[in-house]
Each structure stands twice: as C-alpha cells, then as structure tokens.
Short mmCIF file of C-alpha atoms and ligand atoms in Angstrom, two decimals:
data_model
loop_
_atom_site.label_atom_id
_atom_site.label_comp_id
_atom_site.label_asym_id
_atom_site.label_seq_id
_atom_site.Cartn_x
_atom_site.Cartn_y
_atom_site.Cartn_z
CA MET A 1 140.16 227.45 64.72
CA PHE A 2 141.17 224.74 62.26
CA SER A 3 138.03 224.28 60.25
CA LYS A 4 138.93 223.19 56.75
CA ILE A 5 141.31 220.43 55.87
CA THR A 6 143.12 220.27 52.55
CA GLY A 7 145.91 218.37 50.96
CA ARG A 8 145.27 214.98 49.39
CA PHE A 9 148.11 214.88 46.90
CA THR A 10 148.78 212.91 43.78
CA GLU A 11 152.06 211.24 42.86
CA ASP A 12 153.47 214.25 40.94
CA LYS A 13 152.70 216.68 43.68
CA ASP A 14 154.44 214.33 46.09
CA THR A 15 157.67 214.72 44.15
CA LYS A 16 157.50 218.50 44.50
CA GLU A 17 156.65 218.18 48.16
CA ILE A 18 159.62 215.87 48.75
CA LYS A 19 161.93 218.44 47.18
CA ARG A 20 160.46 221.11 49.46
CA LEU A 21 160.94 218.84 52.46
CA ARG A 22 164.59 218.23 51.53
CA GLU A 23 165.22 221.98 51.37
CA THR A 24 163.35 222.64 54.58
CA LEU A 25 165.30 219.92 56.39
CA GLU A 26 168.56 221.45 55.25
CA GLU A 27 167.62 224.97 56.27
CA ALA A 28 165.86 224.28 59.53
CA ASP A 29 167.60 225.18 62.79
CA VAL A 30 165.32 222.96 64.81
CA ILE A 31 163.44 219.75 64.03
CA VAL A 32 160.60 218.46 66.15
CA ILE A 33 159.62 214.94 65.12
CA GLY A 34 156.18 213.67 66.05
CA ALA A 35 155.72 209.98 65.35
CA GLY A 36 152.68 207.71 65.43
CA ALA A 37 151.81 204.13 64.56
CA GLY A 38 152.18 204.71 60.82
CA LEU A 39 155.94 205.08 61.19
CA SER A 40 156.32 201.62 62.70
CA THR A 41 153.94 200.16 60.14
CA SER A 42 156.23 201.52 57.47
CA ALA A 43 159.17 199.90 59.28
CA GLY A 44 157.40 196.55 58.89
CA PHE A 45 155.79 196.25 62.31
CA THR A 46 152.49 194.95 60.98
CA TYR A 47 150.02 193.30 63.29
CA ALA A 48 148.20 191.01 60.87
CA GLY A 49 149.05 188.75 57.96
CA GLU A 50 152.30 186.79 57.81
CA ARG A 51 153.83 188.25 60.94
CA PHE A 52 150.74 187.40 62.96
CA ARG A 53 150.45 183.87 61.57
CA ALA A 54 154.12 183.12 62.17
CA HIS A 55 153.87 183.78 65.91
CA PHE A 56 150.24 183.21 66.87
CA ALA A 57 148.92 180.33 64.73
CA ASP A 58 147.85 178.39 67.84
CA PHE A 59 145.93 181.32 69.33
CA ALA A 60 144.36 182.04 65.94
CA ALA A 61 143.19 178.44 65.65
CA LYS A 62 141.75 178.34 69.19
CA TYR A 63 140.07 181.76 69.30
CA GLY A 64 139.75 182.84 65.67
CA PHE A 65 141.87 185.99 66.04
CA ALA A 66 142.92 187.57 62.73
CA ASP A 67 145.46 190.05 64.10
CA MET A 68 147.59 190.70 67.17
CA TYR A 69 145.38 193.46 68.59
CA SER A 70 142.33 191.17 68.95
CA GLY A 71 144.39 188.69 70.91
CA GLY A 72 145.75 191.46 73.12
CA PHE A 73 142.28 192.63 74.13
CA PHE A 74 140.88 189.13 74.71
CA PRO A 75 139.80 188.36 78.31
CA TYR A 76 141.70 185.12 78.91
CA ASP A 77 140.46 182.78 81.64
CA THR A 78 143.87 182.47 83.25
CA LEU A 79 146.91 184.67 83.71
CA GLU A 80 149.03 181.74 82.48
CA GLU A 81 147.40 182.00 79.06
CA TYR A 82 147.30 185.79 79.11
CA TRP A 83 151.05 185.97 79.63
CA ALA A 84 151.75 183.27 77.07
CA TYR A 85 150.08 185.56 74.55
CA TRP A 86 151.53 188.85 75.78
CA SER A 87 155.08 187.61 76.22
CA ARG A 88 155.17 186.69 72.53
CA TYR A 89 153.53 189.99 71.59
CA ILE A 90 156.02 192.03 73.63
CA TYR A 91 158.97 190.01 72.44
CA ILE A 92 158.33 190.42 68.72
CA ASN A 93 157.11 194.04 68.90
CA ARG A 94 159.59 195.39 71.43
CA TYR A 95 162.71 193.24 71.56
CA MET A 96 162.99 192.09 67.95
CA ASP A 97 164.30 194.60 65.41
CA ALA A 98 161.95 196.20 62.93
CA PRO A 99 162.06 194.43 59.55
CA LYS A 100 162.91 197.62 57.60
CA SER A 101 165.43 200.34 58.47
CA VAL A 102 163.04 203.30 58.33
CA TYR A 103 164.01 204.60 61.78
CA GLU A 104 167.71 204.39 60.89
CA LYS A 105 167.06 206.37 57.72
CA LEU A 106 165.24 209.01 59.73
CA LEU A 107 168.15 209.28 62.15
CA GLU A 108 170.55 209.76 59.24
CA LEU A 109 168.49 212.78 58.16
CA VAL A 110 168.40 214.51 61.55
CA ARG A 111 171.52 213.24 63.35
CA ASP A 112 173.45 216.51 62.98
CA LYS A 113 170.45 218.70 63.70
CA ASP A 114 169.02 220.10 66.89
CA TYR A 115 166.10 217.66 67.14
CA PHE A 116 163.60 216.25 69.60
CA VAL A 117 161.17 213.35 69.20
CA ILE A 118 157.72 213.01 70.72
CA THR A 119 155.99 209.72 70.01
CA THR A 120 152.89 207.75 70.91
CA ASN A 121 154.65 204.55 69.83
CA VAL A 122 155.52 202.10 72.59
CA ASP A 123 157.81 199.79 70.62
CA HIS A 124 161.19 201.37 71.48
CA CYS A 125 162.18 201.72 67.80
CA PHE A 126 163.74 205.17 68.21
CA GLN A 127 166.13 203.96 70.91
CA LYS A 128 166.98 200.78 69.01
CA ALA A 129 167.84 202.87 65.95
CA GLY A 130 170.25 204.96 68.00
CA PHE A 131 168.32 208.18 68.65
CA ASP A 132 169.60 210.12 71.64
CA LYS A 133 167.57 208.99 74.67
CA LYS A 134 167.62 212.50 76.07
CA ARG A 135 165.84 213.74 72.97
CA LEU A 136 162.93 211.32 73.20
CA PHE A 137 159.56 211.56 74.88
CA TYR A 138 157.47 208.37 74.88
CA THR A 139 154.12 209.69 75.98
CA GLN A 140 152.12 206.45 76.01
CA GLY A 141 154.46 204.00 77.73
CA ASP A 142 156.70 201.18 76.65
CA TYR A 143 156.09 197.47 75.96
CA GLY A 144 159.38 196.87 77.73
CA LEU A 145 158.12 198.06 81.11
CA PHE A 146 155.77 196.53 83.67
CA GLN A 147 153.79 198.41 86.27
CA CYS A 148 151.49 197.43 89.15
CA SER A 149 147.96 196.86 87.83
CA GLU A 150 146.42 198.71 90.80
CA PRO A 151 148.72 200.79 90.62
CA CYS A 152 149.94 201.13 94.21
CA CYS A 153 152.95 203.28 93.26
CA GLN A 154 154.38 205.27 90.37
CA GLU A 155 157.12 202.79 89.47
CA THR A 156 157.94 200.77 86.37
CA TYR A 157 160.09 197.65 85.93
CA ASP A 158 162.17 196.40 83.01
CA ASN A 159 160.65 193.20 81.71
CA GLU A 160 163.20 191.84 79.24
CA GLU A 161 164.39 188.98 81.43
CA ILE A 162 160.98 187.80 82.59
CA ILE A 163 159.50 188.10 79.10
CA SER A 164 162.27 185.96 77.72
CA GLU A 165 161.64 183.33 80.46
CA MET A 166 157.92 183.30 79.65
CA LEU A 167 158.71 182.88 76.00
CA GLN A 168 161.06 179.95 76.54
CA GLN A 169 159.06 178.12 79.17
CA GLN A 170 155.53 178.34 77.79
CA LYS A 171 153.83 175.17 76.67
CA ASP A 172 150.38 174.66 75.10
CA MET A 173 149.74 178.41 75.24
CA ARG A 174 150.41 178.70 78.98
CA ILE A 175 153.34 179.93 81.00
CA PRO A 176 154.30 178.17 84.27
CA THR A 177 152.31 179.68 87.17
CA GLU A 178 155.44 180.75 89.04
CA LEU A 179 156.38 183.10 86.20
CA ILE A 180 153.25 185.26 86.57
CA PRO A 181 154.65 188.68 87.50
CA HIS A 182 153.43 190.36 90.71
CA CYS A 183 154.02 193.83 92.10
CA PRO A 184 156.96 193.74 94.56
CA HIS A 185 155.13 196.24 96.82
CA CYS A 186 151.52 195.05 97.05
CA GLY A 187 151.56 191.62 95.40
CA LYS A 188 148.88 192.44 92.81
CA PRO A 189 149.44 191.22 89.23
CA MET A 190 151.67 193.34 87.04
CA THR A 191 150.55 194.76 83.73
CA MET A 192 152.19 196.55 80.80
CA ASN A 193 153.10 200.21 81.21
CA LEU A 194 150.76 201.39 78.44
CA ARG A 195 148.34 204.29 78.55
CA ALA A 196 144.91 202.71 78.21
CA ASP A 197 143.09 204.40 81.09
CA ASP A 198 143.82 206.36 84.26
CA THR A 199 145.84 203.53 85.80
CA PHE A 200 148.80 204.38 83.55
CA VAL A 201 151.92 204.93 85.63
CA GLN A 202 153.99 208.00 84.79
CA ASP A 203 157.29 207.20 86.44
CA GLU A 204 160.27 209.48 87.04
CA GLY A 205 161.67 208.79 83.59
CA TRP A 206 158.37 209.80 82.01
CA HIS A 207 158.24 213.08 83.92
CA ARG A 208 161.86 213.90 83.11
CA ALA A 209 161.22 213.30 79.38
CA ALA A 210 158.07 215.44 79.48
CA GLU A 211 160.06 218.24 81.07
CA ARG A 212 162.87 217.96 78.53
CA TYR A 213 160.34 218.19 75.70
CA GLU A 214 158.73 221.31 77.17
CA ASN A 215 162.14 222.88 77.74
CA PHE A 216 163.20 222.09 74.20
CA LEU A 217 160.13 223.79 72.75
CA ARG A 218 160.40 226.79 75.05
CA THR A 219 164.08 227.45 74.42
CA ARG A 220 163.69 227.19 70.62
CA ASP A 221 160.68 229.45 70.45
CA GLY A 222 160.56 231.51 67.25
CA LEU A 223 163.46 229.70 65.55
CA LYS A 224 163.29 228.23 62.06
CA THR A 225 161.58 224.99 62.99
CA LEU A 226 160.41 221.95 61.06
CA TYR A 227 157.56 220.07 62.69
CA LEU A 228 157.95 216.68 61.08
CA GLU A 229 154.86 214.56 61.66
CA LEU A 230 155.21 210.91 60.69
CA GLY A 231 152.32 208.44 60.59
CA VAL A 232 150.15 210.21 63.15
CA GLY A 233 146.45 209.41 62.84
CA TYR A 234 143.38 210.70 64.60
CA ASN A 235 143.28 208.35 67.61
CA THR A 236 145.01 210.81 69.92
CA PRO A 237 145.48 213.99 67.81
CA GLY A 238 145.79 216.14 70.93
CA ILE A 239 149.27 214.80 71.69
CA ILE A 240 151.14 215.56 68.45
CA LYS A 241 148.97 216.67 65.53
CA TYR A 242 146.97 219.56 66.99
CA PRO A 243 149.90 221.03 68.96
CA PHE A 244 152.06 220.86 65.80
CA TRP A 245 149.38 222.76 63.86
CA GLN A 246 149.14 225.37 66.60
CA MET A 247 152.88 225.85 66.97
CA THR A 248 153.22 226.18 63.18
CA LEU A 249 150.51 228.82 63.10
CA LYS A 250 152.23 230.78 65.87
CA ASN A 251 155.67 230.78 64.24
CA TYR A 252 155.78 232.17 60.71
CA ARG A 253 159.33 230.83 60.25
CA SER A 254 158.24 227.26 60.87
CA THR A 255 157.10 224.50 58.53
CA TYR A 256 154.69 221.66 59.19
CA ALA A 257 155.41 218.46 57.26
CA CYS A 258 152.88 215.64 57.36
CA LEU A 259 153.96 212.25 56.02
CA ASN A 260 151.08 209.85 56.17
CA TYR A 261 149.96 207.07 53.87
CA GLY A 262 146.35 208.02 53.09
CA GLN A 263 145.93 210.89 55.54
CA ALA A 264 148.50 213.54 54.64
CA GLU A 265 146.61 216.75 55.21
CA CYS A 266 146.66 220.06 57.01
CA PRO A 267 144.23 222.85 57.89
CA ASN A 268 143.91 225.79 55.47
CA GLU A 269 145.23 228.21 58.08
CA ILE A 270 148.75 226.76 57.74
CA ARG A 271 148.53 225.64 54.09
CA SER A 272 151.32 227.97 52.95
CA GLN A 273 153.63 226.63 55.67
CA ALA A 274 152.78 222.98 55.11
CA ILE A 275 154.19 220.04 53.22
CA CYS A 276 151.90 217.03 52.84
CA ILE A 277 153.24 213.75 51.51
CA ASN A 278 150.78 210.97 50.96
CA SER A 279 152.95 207.90 50.56
CA ASP A 280 154.75 205.18 52.45
CA ILE A 281 156.99 206.97 54.98
CA GLY A 282 160.02 204.76 54.42
CA GLU A 283 159.85 205.34 50.65
CA ALA A 284 159.41 209.10 51.11
CA LEU A 285 162.43 209.31 53.45
CA GLU A 286 164.52 207.39 50.93
CA ARG A 287 163.65 209.96 48.28
CA ILE A 288 164.71 212.95 50.38
ZN1 LIG B 301 151.40 197.30 93.60
#
C-alpha cells in the first residue's frame, strides 16, 4: 500500500513545516505521540563518546568496546562481571536524568491536550519528565525491571535497590557473588525486562497499558488527531510508524508529523496530511 516515500527537507522547508506543526498542535483535539530511540538521543542519552568513556573506561580497555551496546551484548564469562557492566548501564540510562530537557519540553506542548504516548524506549524518560503514567504504553520493557530469564512466570520486579547495591559494591569489574539476582520462584538468574526474543515477560502492567492505548485510539476514532512521531527508525516500524501511517490514511481529519534527524519522511499516499521535519528533535520542539 505504501510504495513511494518522499520528504527529505531542507532547512527552509523545515521552518514552514514547524509553523504547520505549531498550528496543527493548537487545533488538534487528540495527540498520539509515538517515540523511538531518536528522542532519547536528542535528550542526550548517547551510547558512545564521552558518556561511554566516563562510565566504562575499564571495560573499554579490557575488551575494546567503543560503545555501550557492544558491552551489553558481550558474553561475559561470569555473572559477576555481567552485572558489573549492566548495573552501570542501567543506572546511567534509567535512573540518571537525561542531560537535556527535551522530554520536559514535549510535555509542555501537550500537557493540556488529550494525549497518549506509545514508545519503544525503555529508559523511563516519559515518566521522569512527568507524563501521566496512565497515558503511557512502554511496548518493549523497562531497564528498571527484572524478570526471570526462563521465564517461569509473567512477573517483573523493580530493580532500583539491587542495581544501586551492585553499583556501590563492585570492584575490579565484578559484583560480589551474593548480589547476583535470582528468580524468587524458580531460582534461575534474573534478566532485564526487555523485548529481545520470545522470553520477554508481559506483566499485568504491560497488558493494562496495551489495553488503555487500544481504548484511547478506539474512543477517539475520527477526531482531529495529530500522530506525532518522534525519532522512530526502521528497526521495529510495525509498532509505531506503519500503524501511524495507516491511521492517518483512514482519518482525513488527522495529521502525521514525523520528526527525525536524517529520516523524516512519509509515503506519498498521506503526503498532503503529513509534516516532515528533518532536524534535531529537541531543537525542533524549541522552535514550535
Ligand atoms: Zn523463574
């Protein structure tokens, strides 16, 4: 259905598009925000460079990692070392605040609107910025939750306390053995509640959020809606991007806005209903 893609804009066109987005935001009855990794990148959650070196210099020296992702995928020999790495990773990407206030700026723009957020981000930035928890659907998990690695049950566990212990007590890139987290039901090692394969646990909270999102869409059907897509790439386009295109096509009163540094585009079928802004998301939101 969506064959041709258009919309790589230049600086001047961006200015016009930002004006259109401002007007659309003001006039919209409903705003559905879809957020991907690019939004957190814009907020300063970068996984290489200075931020990586500041927290992982020892791992970089031992294994030659150049960014946080490589270290996260590495098959460590021991769980002590694995958790030394992951506790730092979770702490700085989940419990520390984002360096820039992009999420706060976004909230300012939609606070008084009837909005809902669907996101593939697992860094908790929406909640930290003060978005209404009942208007959020985290589809891919949360760095702040553990689950059984088997998994033997559909439960998740807050990890803030244990992560902080691991962080404080690690030495020479190892945590003390007694801090390795195990499932309280079956005793198997715990893992992060992140969707990587079919072992991802969808707990009660996940199902409730999924239901709220579906209800929100159903009860606002046909209204003047802005589908605001922020930093969504093509890793999992079936979660946000493609449904946003389809819902826009179905509702002639709706607008699809795509803010994406380098990949702001839309299919020709919805061109007349689309706003594409190819710049840093934080900067674009500031200009609205
Ligand atoms: Zn278990």
